[in-house]
Coordinates of C-alpha atoms and ligand atoms in Angstrom, one line a residue:
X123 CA 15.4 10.1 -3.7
X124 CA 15.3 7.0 -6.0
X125 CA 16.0 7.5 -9.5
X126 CA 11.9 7.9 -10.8
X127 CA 11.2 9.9 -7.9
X128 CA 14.1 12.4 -9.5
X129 CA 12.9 11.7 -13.2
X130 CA 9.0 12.4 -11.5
X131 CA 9.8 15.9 -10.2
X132 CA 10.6 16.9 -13.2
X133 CA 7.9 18.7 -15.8
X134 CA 9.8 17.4 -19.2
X135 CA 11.4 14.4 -20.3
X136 CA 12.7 13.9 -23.6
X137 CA 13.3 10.4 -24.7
X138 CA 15.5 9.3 -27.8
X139 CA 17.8 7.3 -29.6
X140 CA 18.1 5.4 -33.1
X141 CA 15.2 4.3 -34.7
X142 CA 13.6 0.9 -34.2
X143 CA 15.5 0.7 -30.3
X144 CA 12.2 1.0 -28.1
X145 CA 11.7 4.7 -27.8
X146 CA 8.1 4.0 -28.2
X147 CA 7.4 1.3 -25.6
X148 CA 10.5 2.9 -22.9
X149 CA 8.6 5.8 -22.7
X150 CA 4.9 3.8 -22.2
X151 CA 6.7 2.0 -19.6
X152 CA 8.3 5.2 -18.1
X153 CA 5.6 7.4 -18.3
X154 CA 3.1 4.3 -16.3
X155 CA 5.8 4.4 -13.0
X156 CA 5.9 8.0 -13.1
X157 CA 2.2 8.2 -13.0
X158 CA 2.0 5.6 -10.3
X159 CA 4.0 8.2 -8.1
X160 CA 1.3 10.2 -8.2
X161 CA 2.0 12.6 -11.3
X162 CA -0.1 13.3 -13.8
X163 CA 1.7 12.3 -17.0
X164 CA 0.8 13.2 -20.5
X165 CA 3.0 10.7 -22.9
X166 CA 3.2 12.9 -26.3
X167 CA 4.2 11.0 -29.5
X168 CA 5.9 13.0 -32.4
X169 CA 5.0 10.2 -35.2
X170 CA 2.6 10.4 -38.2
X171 CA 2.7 6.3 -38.0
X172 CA 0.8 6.7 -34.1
X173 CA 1.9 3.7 -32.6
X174 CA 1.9 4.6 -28.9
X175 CA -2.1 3.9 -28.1
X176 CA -1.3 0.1 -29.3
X177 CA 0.9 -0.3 -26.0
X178 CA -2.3 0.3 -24.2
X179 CA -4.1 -1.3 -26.5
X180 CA -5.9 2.0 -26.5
X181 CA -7.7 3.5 -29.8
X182 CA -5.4 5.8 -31.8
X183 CA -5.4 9.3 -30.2
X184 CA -6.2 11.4 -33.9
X185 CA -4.7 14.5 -32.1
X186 CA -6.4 14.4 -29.3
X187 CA -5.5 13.9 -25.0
X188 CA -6.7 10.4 -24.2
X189 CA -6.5 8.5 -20.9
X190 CA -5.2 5.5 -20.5
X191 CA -4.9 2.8 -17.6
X192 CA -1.2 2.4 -16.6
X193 CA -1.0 -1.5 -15.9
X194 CA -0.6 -2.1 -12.4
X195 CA 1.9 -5.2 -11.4
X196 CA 0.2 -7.3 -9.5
X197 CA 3.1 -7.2 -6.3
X198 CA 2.5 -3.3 -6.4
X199 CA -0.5 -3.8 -3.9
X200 CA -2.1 -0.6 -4.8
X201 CA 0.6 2.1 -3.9
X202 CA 0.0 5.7 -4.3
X203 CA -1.8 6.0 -7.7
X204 CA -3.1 9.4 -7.4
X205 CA -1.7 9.6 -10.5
X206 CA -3.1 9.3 -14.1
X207 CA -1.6 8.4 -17.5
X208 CA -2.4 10.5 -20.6
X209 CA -1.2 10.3 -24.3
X210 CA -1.4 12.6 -27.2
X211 CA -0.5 12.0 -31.0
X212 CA 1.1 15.3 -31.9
X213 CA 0.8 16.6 -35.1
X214 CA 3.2 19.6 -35.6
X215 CA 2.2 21.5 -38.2
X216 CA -1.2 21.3 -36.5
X217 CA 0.4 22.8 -33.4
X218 CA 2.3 25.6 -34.9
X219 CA -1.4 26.5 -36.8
X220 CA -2.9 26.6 -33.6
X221 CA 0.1 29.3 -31.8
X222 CA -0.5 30.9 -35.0
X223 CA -4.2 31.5 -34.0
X224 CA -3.3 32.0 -30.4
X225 CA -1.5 35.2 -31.7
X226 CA -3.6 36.5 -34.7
X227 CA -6.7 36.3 -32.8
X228 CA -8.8 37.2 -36.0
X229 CA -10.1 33.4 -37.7
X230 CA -10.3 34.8 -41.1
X231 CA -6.9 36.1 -41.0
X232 CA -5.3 32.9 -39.5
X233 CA -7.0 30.7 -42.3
X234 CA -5.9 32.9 -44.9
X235 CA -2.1 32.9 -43.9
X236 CA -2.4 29.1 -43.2
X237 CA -3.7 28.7 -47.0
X238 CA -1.2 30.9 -48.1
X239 CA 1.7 28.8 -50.2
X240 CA 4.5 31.5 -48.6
X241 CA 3.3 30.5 -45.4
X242 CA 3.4 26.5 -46.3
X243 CA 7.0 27.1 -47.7
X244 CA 7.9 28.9 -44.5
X245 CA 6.7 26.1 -42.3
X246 CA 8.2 23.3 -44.2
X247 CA 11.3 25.0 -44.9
X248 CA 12.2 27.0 -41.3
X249 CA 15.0 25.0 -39.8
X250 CA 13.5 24.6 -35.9
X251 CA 9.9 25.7 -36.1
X252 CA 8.5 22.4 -35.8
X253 CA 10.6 21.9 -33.3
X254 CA 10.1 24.5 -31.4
X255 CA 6.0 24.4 -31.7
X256 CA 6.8 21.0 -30.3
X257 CA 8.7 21.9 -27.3
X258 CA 6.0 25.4 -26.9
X259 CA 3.0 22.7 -26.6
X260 CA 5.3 20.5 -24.1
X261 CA 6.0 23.7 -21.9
X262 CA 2.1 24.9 -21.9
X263 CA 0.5 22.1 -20.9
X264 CA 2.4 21.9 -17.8
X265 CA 2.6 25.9 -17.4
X266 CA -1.1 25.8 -17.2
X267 CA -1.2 23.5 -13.9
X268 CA -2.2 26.2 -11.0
X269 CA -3.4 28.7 -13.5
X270 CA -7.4 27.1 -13.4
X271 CA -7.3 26.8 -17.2
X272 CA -9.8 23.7 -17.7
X273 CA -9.3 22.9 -21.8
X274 CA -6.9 20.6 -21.1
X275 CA -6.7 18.8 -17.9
X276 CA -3.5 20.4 -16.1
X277 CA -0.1 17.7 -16.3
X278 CA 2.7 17.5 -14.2
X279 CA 4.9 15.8 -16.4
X280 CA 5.0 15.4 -20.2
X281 CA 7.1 12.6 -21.1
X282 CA 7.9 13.3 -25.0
X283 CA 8.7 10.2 -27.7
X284 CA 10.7 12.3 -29.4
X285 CA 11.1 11.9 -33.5
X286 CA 14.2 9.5 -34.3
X287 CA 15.2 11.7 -36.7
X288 CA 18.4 13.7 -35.8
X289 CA 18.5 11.8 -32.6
X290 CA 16.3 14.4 -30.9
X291 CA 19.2 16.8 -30.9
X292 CA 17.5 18.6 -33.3
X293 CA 14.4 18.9 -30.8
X294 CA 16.5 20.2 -28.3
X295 CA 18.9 22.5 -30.0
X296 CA 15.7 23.9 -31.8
X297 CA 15.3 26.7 -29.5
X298 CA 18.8 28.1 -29.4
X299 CA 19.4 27.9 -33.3
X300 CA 15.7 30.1 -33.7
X301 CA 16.3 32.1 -30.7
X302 CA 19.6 32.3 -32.3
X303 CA 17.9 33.9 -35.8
X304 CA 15.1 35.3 -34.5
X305 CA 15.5 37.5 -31.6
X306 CA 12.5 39.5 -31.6
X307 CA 9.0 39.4 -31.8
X308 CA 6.5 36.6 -30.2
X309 CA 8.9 33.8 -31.6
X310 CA 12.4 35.3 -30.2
X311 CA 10.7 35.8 -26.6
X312 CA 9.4 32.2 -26.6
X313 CA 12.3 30.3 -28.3
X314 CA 14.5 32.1 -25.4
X315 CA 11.9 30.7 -23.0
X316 CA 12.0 27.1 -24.1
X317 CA 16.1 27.3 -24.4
X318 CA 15.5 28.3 -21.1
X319 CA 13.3 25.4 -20.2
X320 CA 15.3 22.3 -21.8
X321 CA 18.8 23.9 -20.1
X322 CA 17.2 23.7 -17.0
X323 CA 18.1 19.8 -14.9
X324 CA 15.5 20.9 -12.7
X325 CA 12.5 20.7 -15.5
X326 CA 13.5 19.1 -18.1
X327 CA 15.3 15.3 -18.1
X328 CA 16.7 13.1 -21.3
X329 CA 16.3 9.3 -21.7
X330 CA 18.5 7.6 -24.2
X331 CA 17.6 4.3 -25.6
X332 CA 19.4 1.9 -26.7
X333 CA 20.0 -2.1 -27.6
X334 CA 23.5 -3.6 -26.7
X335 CA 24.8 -3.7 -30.4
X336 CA 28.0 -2.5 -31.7
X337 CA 26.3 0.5 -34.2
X338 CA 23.8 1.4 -31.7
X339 CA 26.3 1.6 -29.4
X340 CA 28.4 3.9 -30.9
X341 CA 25.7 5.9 -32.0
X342 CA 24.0 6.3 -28.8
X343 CA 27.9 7.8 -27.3
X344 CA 27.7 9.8 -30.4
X345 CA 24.3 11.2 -29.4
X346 CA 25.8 11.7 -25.7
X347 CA 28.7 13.9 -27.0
X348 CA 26.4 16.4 -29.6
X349 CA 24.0 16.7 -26.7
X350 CA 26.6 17.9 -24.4
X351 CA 28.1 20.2 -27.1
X352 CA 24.5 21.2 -28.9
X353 CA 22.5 21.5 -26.1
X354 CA 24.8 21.7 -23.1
X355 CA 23.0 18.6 -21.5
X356 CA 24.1 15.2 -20.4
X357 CA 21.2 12.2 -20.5
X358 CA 19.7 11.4 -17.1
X359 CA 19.4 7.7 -18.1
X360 CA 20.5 5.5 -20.5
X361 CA 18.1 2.5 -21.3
X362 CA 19.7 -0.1 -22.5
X363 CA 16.8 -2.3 -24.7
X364 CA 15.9 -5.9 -26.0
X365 CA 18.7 -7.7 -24.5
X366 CA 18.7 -11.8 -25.0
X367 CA 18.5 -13.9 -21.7
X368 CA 21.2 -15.2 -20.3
X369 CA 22.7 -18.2 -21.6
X370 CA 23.2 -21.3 -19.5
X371 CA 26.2 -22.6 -18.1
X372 CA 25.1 -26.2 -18.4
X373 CA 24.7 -27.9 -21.6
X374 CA 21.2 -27.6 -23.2
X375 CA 20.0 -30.8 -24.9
X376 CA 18.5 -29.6 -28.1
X377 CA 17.3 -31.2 -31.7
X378 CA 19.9 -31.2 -34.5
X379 CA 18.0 -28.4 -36.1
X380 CA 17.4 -26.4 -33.2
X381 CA 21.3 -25.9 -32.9
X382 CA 21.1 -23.0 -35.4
X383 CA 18.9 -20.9 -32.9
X384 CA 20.8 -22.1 -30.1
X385 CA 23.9 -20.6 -31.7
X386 CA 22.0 -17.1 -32.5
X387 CA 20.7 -17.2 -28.6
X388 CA 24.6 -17.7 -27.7
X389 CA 26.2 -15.1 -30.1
X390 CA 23.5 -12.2 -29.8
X391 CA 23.9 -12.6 -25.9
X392 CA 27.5 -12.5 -25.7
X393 CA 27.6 -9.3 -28.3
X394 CA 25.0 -7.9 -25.6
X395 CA 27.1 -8.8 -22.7
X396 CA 30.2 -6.9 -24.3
X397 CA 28.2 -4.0 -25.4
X398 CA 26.9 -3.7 -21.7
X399 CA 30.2 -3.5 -20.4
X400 CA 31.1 -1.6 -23.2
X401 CA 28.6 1.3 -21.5
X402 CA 29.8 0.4 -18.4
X403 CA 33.0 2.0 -19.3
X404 CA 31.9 4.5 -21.8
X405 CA 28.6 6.3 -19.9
X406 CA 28.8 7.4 -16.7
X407 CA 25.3 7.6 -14.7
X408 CA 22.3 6.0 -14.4
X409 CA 21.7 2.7 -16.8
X410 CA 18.8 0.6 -16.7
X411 CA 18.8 -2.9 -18.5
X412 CA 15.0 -4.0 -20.2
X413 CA 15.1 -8.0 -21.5
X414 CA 13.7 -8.9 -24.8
X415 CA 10.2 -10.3 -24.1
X416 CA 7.9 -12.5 -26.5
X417 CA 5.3 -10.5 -26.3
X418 CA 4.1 -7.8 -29.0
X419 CA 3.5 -4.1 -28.7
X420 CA 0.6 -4.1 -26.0
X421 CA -0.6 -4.3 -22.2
X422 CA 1.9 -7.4 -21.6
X423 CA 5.0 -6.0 -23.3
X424 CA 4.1 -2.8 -21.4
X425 CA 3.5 -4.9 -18.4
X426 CA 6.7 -7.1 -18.4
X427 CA 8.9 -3.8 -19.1
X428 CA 7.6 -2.0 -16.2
X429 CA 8.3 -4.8 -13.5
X430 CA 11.7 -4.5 -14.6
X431 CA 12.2 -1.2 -14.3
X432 CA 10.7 -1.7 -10.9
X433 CA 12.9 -4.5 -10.3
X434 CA 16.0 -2.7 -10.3
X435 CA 15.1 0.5 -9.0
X436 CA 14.4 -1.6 -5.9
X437 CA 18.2 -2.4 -6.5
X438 CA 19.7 0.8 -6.9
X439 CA 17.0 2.5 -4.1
Ligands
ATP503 N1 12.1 -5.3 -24.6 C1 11.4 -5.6 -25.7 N2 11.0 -6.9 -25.8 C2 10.2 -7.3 -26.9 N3 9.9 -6.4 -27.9 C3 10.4 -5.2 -27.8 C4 11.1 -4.7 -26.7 N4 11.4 -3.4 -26.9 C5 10.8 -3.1 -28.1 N5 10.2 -4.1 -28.7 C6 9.5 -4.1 -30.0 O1 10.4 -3.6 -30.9 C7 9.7 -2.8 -31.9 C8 10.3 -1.4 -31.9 O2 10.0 -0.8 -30.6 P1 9.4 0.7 -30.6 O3 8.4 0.9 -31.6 O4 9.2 1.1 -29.2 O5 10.8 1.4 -31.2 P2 11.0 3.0 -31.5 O6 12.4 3.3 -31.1 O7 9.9 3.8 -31.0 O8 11.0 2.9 -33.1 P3 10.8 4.1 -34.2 O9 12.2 4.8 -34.1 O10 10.5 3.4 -35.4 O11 9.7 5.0 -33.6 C9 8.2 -2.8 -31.5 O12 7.6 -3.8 -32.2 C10 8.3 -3.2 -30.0 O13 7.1 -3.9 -29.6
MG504 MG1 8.6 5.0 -32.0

């Protein structure tokens, strides 16, 4: 098994790091090869900025499940795309309003303990619940796959930009700190559930991303050490982002005032060169290396990142 079939058997995959490394585009990228192995992917994006439709240079999602085309290379010569690419902005204090409605049942009821400031302050203040109604909406949409339920189309896989805030530990710990407070009732049962369902290998995968700098660096080995201790999980992949091309052995001839750039080319590629082997060293699994392209958040970023993660899973297959 190559490593996307392994990520694509799975039904959750959580991707983070530091802010500002690529989260956004990696998981685009990602979640486009997983659907071209046939899964249906649903790309979920935890961000009030909504960013992730611009990759597919798609119109902003508002909430709601949207296709979109994952951008085939052109060497691919049609492979099996049974699959299909989905993305969602998540809002989620929307989704916790909506589990509240699941279990009130009664409209008038839900609206009034929505409206209510206790209930506000409660939502705002909980440490976890967002969290958790986060993970809950992952773990439903593919629960309902087999079970006929046609309001959303049934997903295979959900792969989950996850907020950088806290890393995405926070996201993942979520449901052992609540099932931790609350132990019974509707919340207790389905916080035990979920810790269930991220401490599973089998379901649920992580992808760090990273670029090859010194902070991020020791950031993203700080990230790989409070997973393992939080969550009792070690990352599937590491990413490592935006590195500068190589520089040439031979002597370039440039313009006198070009040398300045020349130089930044130079140093930023040798501090990515140490910082590689750096992980090398430090993280032991899978790594996947993604060039800096000169392109902008859209179809040919998405396009150019996907070849090379095609590119070397050929070289690790
Ligand atoms: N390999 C790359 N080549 C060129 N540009 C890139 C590459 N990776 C990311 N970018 C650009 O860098 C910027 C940050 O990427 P992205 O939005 O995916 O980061 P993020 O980790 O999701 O950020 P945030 O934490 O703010 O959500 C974007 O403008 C994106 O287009
Ligand atoms: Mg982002």
């Amino acid at each position: 098994m190559t490593l996307f079939e392994r990520l694509a058997s799975r039904q959750l995959i959580v991707v983070t790091g530091k802010g500002g490394v690529g989260k956004t585009v990696v998981t685009a990228a990602l979640g486009s090869v997983l659907a071209d192995l046939g899964r249906r992917v649903l790309l979920v994006e935890v961000d009030p900025r909504e960013n992730l439709h611009q990759v597919f240079d798609a119109p902003p999602s508002g909430g709601e499940i949207v296709q979109v085309t994952p951008v085939r290379p052109e060497t691919a010569g049609g492979g099996a795309a049974h699959g299909s690419l989905w993305l969602q902005n998540l809002q989620p204090k929307q989704v916790v309003e909506d589990l509240l409605r699941q279990h009130l049942h009664l409209e008038l009821l839900t609206r009034r303990v929505i409206a209510s400031p206790i209930f506000q302050h409660f939502m705002e203040g909980a440490p976890g619940l967002k969290e958790l109604a986060v993970l809950s909406d992952a773990e439903r949409v593919v629960r309902q796959k087999g079970k006929g339920r046609s309001s959303h189309a049934p997903f295979d896989l959900v792969v989950l930009d996850a907020p950088a805030t806290g890393h995405g530990v926070s996201l993942l710990a979520a449901p052992h700190l609540v099932a931790d407070v609350i132990s019974h009732g509707p919340i207790g049962a389905q916080a035990r559930e979920l810790t269930t369902f991220v401490s599973d290998p089998e379901r649920t995968a992580i992808v760090v991303v990273t670029l090859a700098e010194e902070l991020p660096v020791l950031e993203t080995l700080e990230l790989r050490e409070a997973l393992d201790r939080l969550v009792g999980r070690t990352p599937e992949l590491l990413v490592i982002n935006a590195l500068y091309p190589p520089f040439p052995a031979t002597p370039i001839e440039v313009l006198p005032n070009d040398e300045f750039l020349i130089d930044l080319w130079r140093t930023r590629r040798q501090v990515n060169e140490r910082e590689v082997a750096h992980l090398a060293e430090a993280w032991p699994g899978s790594r996947l290396l993604l060039r800096m392209l000169p392109a902008d958040r859209g179809p040919r970023l998405l396009a150019g990142l996907r070849q090379q993660l095609l590119e070397q899973q050929e070289q690790t297959a």
